[in-house]
CSV table of C-alpha atoms in Angstrom, one decimal:
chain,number,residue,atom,x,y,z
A,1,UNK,CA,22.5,2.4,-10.7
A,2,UNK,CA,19.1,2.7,-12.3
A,3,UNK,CA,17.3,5.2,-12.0
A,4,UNK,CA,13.0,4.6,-10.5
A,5,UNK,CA,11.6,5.8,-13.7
A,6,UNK,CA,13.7,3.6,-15.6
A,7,UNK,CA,12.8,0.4,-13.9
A,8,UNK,CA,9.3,1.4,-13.7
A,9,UNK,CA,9.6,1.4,-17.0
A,10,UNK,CA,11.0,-2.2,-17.0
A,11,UNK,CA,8.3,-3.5,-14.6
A,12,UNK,CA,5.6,-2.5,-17.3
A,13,UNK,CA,7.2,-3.7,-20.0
A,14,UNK,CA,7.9,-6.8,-18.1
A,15,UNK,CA,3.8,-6.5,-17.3
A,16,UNK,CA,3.0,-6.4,-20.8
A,17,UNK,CA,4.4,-9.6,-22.1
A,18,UNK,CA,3.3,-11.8,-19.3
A,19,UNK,CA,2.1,-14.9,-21.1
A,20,UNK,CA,-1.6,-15.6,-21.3
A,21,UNK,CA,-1.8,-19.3,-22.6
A,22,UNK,CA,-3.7,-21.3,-19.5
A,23,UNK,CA,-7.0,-21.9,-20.4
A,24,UNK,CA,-9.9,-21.4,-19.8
A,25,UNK,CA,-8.9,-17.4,-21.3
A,26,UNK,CA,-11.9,-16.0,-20.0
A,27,UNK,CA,-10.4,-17.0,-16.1
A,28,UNK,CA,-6.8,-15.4,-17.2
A,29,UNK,CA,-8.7,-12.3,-19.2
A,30,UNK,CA,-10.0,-10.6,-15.5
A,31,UNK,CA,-5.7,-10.9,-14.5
A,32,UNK,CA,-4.5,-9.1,-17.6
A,33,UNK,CA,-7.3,-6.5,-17.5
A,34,UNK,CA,-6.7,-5.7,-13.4
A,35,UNK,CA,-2.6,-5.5,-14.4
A,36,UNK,CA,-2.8,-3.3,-17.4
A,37,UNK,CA,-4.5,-0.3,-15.5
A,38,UNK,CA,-1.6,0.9,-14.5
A,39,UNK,CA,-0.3,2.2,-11.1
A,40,UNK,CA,2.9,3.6,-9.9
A,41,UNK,CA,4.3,-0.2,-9.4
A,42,UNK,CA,6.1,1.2,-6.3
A,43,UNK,CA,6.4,-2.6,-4.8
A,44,UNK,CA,8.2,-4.0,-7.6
A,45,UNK,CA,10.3,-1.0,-7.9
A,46,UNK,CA,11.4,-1.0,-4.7
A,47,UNK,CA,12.2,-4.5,-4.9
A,48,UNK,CA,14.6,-3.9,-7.7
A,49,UNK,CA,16.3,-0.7,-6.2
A,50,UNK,CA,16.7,-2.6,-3.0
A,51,UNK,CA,18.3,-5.3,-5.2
A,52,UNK,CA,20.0,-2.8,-7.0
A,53,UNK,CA,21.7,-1.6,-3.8
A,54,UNK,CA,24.1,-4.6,-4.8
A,55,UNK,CA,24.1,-6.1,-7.7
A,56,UNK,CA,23.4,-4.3,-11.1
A,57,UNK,CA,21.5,-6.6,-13.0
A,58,UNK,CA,17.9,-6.1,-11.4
A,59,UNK,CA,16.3,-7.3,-14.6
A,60,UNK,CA,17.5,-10.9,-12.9
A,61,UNK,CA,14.7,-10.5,-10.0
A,62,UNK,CA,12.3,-9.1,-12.6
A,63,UNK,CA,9.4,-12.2,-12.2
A,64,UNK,CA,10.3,-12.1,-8.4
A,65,UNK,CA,9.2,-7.8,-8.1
A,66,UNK,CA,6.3,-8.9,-11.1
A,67,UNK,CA,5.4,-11.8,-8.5
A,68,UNK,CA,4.5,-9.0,-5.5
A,69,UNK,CA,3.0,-6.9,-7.7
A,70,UNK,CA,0.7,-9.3,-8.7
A,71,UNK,CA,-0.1,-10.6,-5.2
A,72,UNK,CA,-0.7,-6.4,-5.0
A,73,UNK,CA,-3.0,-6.0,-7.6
A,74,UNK,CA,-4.7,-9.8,-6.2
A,75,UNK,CA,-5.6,-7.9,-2.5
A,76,UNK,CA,-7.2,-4.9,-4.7
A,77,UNK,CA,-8.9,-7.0,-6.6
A,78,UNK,CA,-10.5,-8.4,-3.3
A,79,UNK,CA,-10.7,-5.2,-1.2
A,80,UNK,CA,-13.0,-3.9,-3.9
A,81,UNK,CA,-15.4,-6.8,-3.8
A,82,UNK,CA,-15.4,-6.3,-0.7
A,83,UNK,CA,-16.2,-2.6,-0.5
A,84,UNK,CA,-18.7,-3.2,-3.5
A,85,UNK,CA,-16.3,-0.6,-5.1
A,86,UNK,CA,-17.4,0.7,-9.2
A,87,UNK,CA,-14.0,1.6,-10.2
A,88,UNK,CA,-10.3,1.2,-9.9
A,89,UNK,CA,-8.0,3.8,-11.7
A,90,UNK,CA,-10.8,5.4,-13.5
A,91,UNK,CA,-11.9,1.8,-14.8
A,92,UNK,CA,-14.3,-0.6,-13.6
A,93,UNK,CA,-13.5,-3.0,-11.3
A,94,UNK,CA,-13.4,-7.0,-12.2
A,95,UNK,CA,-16.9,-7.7,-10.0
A,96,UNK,CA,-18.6,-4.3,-11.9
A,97,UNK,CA,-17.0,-5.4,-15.7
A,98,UNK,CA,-17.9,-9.5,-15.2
A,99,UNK,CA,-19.1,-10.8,-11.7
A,100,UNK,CA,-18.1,-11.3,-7.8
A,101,UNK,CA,-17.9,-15.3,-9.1
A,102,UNK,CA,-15.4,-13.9,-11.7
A,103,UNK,CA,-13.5,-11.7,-9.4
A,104,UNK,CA,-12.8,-14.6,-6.7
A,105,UNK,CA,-12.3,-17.1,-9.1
A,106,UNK,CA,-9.4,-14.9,-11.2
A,107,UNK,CA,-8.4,-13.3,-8.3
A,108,UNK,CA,-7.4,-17.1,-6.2
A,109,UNK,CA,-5.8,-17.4,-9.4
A,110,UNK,CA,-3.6,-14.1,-9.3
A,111,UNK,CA,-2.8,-15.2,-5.9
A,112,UNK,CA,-1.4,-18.3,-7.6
A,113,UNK,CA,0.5,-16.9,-9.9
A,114,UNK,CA,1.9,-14.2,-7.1
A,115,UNK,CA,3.6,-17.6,-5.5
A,116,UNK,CA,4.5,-19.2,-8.8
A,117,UNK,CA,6.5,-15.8,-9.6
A,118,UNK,CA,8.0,-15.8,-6.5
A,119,UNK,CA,9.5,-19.5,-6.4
A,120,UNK,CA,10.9,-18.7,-10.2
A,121,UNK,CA,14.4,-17.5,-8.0
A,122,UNK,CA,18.0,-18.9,-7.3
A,123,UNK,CA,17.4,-22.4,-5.1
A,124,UNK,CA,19.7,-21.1,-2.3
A,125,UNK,CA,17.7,-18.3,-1.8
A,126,UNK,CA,14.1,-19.8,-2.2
A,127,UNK,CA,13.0,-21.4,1.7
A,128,UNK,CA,14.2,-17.7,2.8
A,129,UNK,CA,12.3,-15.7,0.3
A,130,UNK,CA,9.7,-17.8,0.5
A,131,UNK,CA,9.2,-17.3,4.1
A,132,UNK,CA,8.9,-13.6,4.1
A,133,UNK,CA,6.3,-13.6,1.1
A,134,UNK,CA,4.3,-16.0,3.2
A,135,UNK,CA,4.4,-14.5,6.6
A,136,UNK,CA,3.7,-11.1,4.7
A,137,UNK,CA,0.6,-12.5,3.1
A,138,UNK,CA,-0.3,-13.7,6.4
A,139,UNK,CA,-0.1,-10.1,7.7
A,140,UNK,CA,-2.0,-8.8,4.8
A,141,UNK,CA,-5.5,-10.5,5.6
A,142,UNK,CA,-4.9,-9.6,9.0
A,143,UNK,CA,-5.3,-5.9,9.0
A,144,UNK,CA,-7.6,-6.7,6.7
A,145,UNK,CA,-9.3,-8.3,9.0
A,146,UNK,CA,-8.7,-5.7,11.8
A,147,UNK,CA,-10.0,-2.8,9.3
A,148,UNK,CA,-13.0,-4.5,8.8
A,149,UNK,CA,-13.7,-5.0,12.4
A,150,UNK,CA,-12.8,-1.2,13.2
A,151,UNK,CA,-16.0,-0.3,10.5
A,152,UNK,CA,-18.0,-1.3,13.9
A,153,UNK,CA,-16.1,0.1,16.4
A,154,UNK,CA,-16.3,3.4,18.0
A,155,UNK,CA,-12.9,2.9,20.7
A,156,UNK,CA,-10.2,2.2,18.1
A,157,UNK,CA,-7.2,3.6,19.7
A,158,UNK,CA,-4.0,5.5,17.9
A,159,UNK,CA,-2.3,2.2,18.8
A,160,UNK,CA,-4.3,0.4,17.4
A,161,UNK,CA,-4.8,1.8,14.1
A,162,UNK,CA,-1.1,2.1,13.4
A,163,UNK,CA,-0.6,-1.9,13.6
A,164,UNK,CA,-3.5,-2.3,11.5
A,165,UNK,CA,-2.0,0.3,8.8
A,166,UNK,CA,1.7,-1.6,9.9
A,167,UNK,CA,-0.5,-4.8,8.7
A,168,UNK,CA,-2.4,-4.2,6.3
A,169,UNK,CA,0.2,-1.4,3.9
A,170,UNK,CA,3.4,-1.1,4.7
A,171,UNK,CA,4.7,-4.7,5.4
A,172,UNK,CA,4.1,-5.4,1.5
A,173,UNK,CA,6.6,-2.5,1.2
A,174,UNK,CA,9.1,-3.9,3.6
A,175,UNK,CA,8.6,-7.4,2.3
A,176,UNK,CA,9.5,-5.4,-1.5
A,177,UNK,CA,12.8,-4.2,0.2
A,178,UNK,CA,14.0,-7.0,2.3
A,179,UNK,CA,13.1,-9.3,-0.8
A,180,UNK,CA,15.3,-7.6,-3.2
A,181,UNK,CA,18.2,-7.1,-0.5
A,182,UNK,CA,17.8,-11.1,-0.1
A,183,UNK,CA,17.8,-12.0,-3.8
A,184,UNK,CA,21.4,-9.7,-4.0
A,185,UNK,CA,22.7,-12.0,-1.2
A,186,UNK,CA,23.2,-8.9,1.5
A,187,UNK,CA,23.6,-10.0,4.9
A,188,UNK,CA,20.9,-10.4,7.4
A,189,UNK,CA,21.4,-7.7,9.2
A,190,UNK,CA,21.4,-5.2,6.1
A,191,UNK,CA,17.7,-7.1,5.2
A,192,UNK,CA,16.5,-6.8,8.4
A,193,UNK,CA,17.6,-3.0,8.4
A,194,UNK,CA,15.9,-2.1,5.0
A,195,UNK,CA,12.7,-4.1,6.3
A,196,UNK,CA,12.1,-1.7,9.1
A,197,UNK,CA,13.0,1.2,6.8
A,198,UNK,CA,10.2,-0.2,4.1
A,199,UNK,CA,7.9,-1.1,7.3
A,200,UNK,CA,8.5,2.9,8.4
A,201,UNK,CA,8.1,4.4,4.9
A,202,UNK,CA,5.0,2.2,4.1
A,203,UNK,CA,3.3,3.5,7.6
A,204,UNK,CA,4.2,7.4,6.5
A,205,UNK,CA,3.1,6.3,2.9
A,206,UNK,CA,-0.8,5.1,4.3
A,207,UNK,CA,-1.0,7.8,6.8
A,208,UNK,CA,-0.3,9.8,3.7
A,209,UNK,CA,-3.5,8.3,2.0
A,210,UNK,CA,-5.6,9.5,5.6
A,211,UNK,CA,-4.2,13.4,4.5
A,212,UNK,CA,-4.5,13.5,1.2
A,213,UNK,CA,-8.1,12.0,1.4
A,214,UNK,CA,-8.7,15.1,3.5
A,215,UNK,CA,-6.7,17.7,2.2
A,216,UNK,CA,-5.9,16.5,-1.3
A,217,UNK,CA,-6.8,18.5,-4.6
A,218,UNK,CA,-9.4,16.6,-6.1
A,219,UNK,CA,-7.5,17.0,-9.9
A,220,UNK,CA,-4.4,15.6,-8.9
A,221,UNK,CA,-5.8,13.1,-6.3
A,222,UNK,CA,-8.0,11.2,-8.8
A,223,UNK,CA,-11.2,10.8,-6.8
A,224,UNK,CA,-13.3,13.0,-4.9
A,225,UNK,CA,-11.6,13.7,-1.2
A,226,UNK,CA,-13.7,13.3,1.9
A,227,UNK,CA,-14.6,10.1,0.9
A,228,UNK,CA,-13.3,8.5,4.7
A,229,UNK,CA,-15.0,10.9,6.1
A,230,UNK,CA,-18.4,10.2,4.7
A,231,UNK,CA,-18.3,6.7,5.6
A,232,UNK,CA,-16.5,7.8,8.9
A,233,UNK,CA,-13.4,5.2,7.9
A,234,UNK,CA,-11.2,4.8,11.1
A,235,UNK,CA,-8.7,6.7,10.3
A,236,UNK,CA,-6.0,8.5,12.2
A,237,UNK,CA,-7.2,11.9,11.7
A,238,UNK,CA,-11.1,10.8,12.8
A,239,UNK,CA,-9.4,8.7,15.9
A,240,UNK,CA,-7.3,11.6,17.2
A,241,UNK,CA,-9.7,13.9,16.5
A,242,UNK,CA,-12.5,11.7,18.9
A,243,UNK,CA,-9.7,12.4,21.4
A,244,UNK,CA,-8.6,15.4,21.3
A,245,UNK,CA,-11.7,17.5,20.8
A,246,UNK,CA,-13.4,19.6,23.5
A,247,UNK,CA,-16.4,18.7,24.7
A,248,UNK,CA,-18.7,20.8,22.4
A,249,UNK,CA,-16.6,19.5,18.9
A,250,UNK,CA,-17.0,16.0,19.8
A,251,UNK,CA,-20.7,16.4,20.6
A,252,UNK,CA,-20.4,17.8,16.7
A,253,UNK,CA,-18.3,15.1,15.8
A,254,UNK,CA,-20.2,12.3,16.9
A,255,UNK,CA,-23.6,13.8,15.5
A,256,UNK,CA,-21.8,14.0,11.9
A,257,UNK,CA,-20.5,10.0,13.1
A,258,UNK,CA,-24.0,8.9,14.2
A,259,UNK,CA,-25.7,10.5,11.3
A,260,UNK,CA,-27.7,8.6,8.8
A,261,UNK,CA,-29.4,11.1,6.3
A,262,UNK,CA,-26.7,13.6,5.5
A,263,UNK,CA,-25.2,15.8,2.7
A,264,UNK,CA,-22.2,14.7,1.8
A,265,UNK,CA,-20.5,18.0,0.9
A,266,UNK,CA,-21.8,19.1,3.9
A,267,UNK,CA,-20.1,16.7,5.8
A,268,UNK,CA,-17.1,16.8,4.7
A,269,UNK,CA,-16.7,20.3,5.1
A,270,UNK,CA,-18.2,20.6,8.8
A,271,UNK,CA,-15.5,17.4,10.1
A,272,UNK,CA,-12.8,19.2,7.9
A,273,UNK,CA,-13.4,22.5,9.5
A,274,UNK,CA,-13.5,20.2,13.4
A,275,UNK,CA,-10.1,18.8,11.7
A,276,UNK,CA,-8.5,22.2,11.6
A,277,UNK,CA,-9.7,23.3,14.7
A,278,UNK,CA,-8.3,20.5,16.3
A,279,UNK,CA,-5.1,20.5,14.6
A,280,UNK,CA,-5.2,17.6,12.9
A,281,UNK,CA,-3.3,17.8,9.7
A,282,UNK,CA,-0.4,19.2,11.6
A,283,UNK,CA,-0.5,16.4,14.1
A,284,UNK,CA,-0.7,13.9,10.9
A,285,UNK,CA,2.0,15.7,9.2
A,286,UNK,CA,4.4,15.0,12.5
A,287,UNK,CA,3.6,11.3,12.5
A,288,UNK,CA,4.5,11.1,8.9
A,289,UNK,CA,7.8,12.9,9.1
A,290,UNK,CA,8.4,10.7,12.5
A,291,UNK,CA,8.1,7.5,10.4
A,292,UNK,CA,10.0,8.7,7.7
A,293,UNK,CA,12.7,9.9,9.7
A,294,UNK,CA,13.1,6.5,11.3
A,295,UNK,CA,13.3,4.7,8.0
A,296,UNK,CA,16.1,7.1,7.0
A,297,UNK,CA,18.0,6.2,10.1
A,298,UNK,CA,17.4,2.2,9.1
A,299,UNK,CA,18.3,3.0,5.7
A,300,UNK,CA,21.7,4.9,6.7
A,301,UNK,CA,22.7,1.6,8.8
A,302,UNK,CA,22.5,-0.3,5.5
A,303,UNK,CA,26.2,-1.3,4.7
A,304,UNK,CA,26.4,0.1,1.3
A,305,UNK,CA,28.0,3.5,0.3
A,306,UNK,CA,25.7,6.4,0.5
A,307,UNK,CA,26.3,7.4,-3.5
A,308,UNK,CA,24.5,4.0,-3.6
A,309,UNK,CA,22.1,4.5,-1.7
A,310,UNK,CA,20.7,8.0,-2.7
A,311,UNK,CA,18.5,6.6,-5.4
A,312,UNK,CA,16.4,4.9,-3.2
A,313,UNK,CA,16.5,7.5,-0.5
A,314,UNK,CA,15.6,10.2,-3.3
A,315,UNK,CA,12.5,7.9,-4.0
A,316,UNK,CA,11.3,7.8,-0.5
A,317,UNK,CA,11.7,11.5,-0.1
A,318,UNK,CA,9.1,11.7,-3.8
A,319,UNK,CA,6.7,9.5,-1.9
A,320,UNK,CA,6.7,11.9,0.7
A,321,UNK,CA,5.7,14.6,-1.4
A,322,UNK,CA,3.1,12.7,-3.8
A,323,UNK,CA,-0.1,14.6,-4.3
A,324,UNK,CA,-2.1,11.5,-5.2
């Protein structure tokens, strides 16, 4: 069994020597700048220790795991046009280094290549994999969509917001899983079973993001927190605590919400304060064990031994405990 830092380690070499030789270069040159900034590649490695569960050669299914972190890196690429974002991993974006024509253009391209990647498998598994890349991708732009619609909504519901996270984060994460457990010829049932455990991780994983955007330390988190709650992003702390505030915190809350000339510091640390009052970060930090908890209990009905599986379960429990 390999161990994650050792096929990390394979997914960036495997990064590195991606071929280049398409022209025009400077459509291709966006694509190797957005894949060399690094990353903790958790897709791909998650698609080979899912793989890895049964076979031992994971290097087999390497263009398959460089395939969804591609298609990765592609919906980046997009969100921050999107959000008219200046920097990714402490670089400039593709639309801030060249143009928004640039960053569409290369990123329909990575897109490309994402499929391309993915077909490059055994034939008897392709239709298969095939269809849970594509109904994944499908799921992608729609909480996409959904996210961008919240921005304008002030009744997003708990409910709500945890398919759009389902959506939008953790299917990519259960696509990684069921992927690699395809690719090692397991049986459907042991797929579908490491699917819901990715699909549970991946929500705990995002609701993660919401708590460390709040709570984080700024050194380790590698961006200034509080940055959801200055553009008052619908997240699930903000939702819950609309709901579950007295009368006289909301009336506070929504002034902060409604407010267009404000300090940011300021802001941050008069919802944060609302956010402990309220209770919050413990009521975030239940949600997140809840979902993690059920992906264990997928995980353990995965019909491998449990010496095999402990890798991957060891990982999960790390991406529980990540600081950034």
């Amino acid at each position: 069994m390999f161990k994650p830092e050792e096929l990390l380690k394979k997914v960036n070499e495997a990064l590195e020597q991606l071929p280049y030789d398409r022209k025009p270069a400077s459509l291709y040159e966006p694509i190797r700048y957005v894949l060399s900034l690094g990353g903790k590649r958790i897709r791909p490695v998650l698609m080979l220790m899912a793989y890895n569960l049964w076979k031992d050669d994971p290097e087999r299914i390497m263009m398959q795991a460089i395939g969804l972190e591609t298609y990765h890196n592609f919906t980046l690429l997009h969100d921050d046009l999107m959000d008219n974002a200046d920097m990714r991993r402490g670089h400039e974006t593709v639309h801030k280094k060249w143009n928004a024509n640039q960053a569409i253009l290369s990123g329909d391209t990575m897109l490309l290549q994402a499929f391309e990647r993915m077909e490059a498998c055994d034939a008897d598994k392709l239709k298969e994999v095939f269809k849970v890349f594509l109904v994944t991708t499908f799921e992608i732009g729609e909480g996409q969509q959904l996210d961008v619609e919240f921005e304008t909504r002030n009744d997003v519901t708990e409910d709500e917001y945890i398919e759009m996270i389902r959506l939008k984060t953790s299917v990519l994460l259960a696509c990684a899983v069921k992927i690699g457990a395809i690719l090692a010829g397991a049986s459907k049932e042991d797929a579908d079973n490491l699917y819901k455990f990715g699909e549970q991780i991946g929500l705990a994983f995002q609701l993660q993001d919401d708590l460390l955007d709040v709570y984080g330390d700024p050194k380790v988190f590698g961006k200034n927190i509080g940055g959801d709650i200055t553009s008052n992003k619908k997240t699930y702390m903000l939702i819950n605590a609309v709901n579950r505030a007295n009368a006289s915190q909301r009336e506070e809350l929504m002034r902060w919400i409604n407010a267009t000339a404000f300090d940011r510091n300021e802001k941050v640390a008069a919802v944060t304060r609302l956010y402990d009052e309220i209770g919050i970060r413990q009521l975030c930090e239940k949600k997140m064990e809840s979902c993690y908890q059920l992906g264990l209990q997928h995980l353990a009905k995965v019909s491998v031994s449990d010496e095999r599986k402990a890798i991957l379960k060891a990982y999960a429990a790390a991406m529980m405990k990540r600081q950034s």
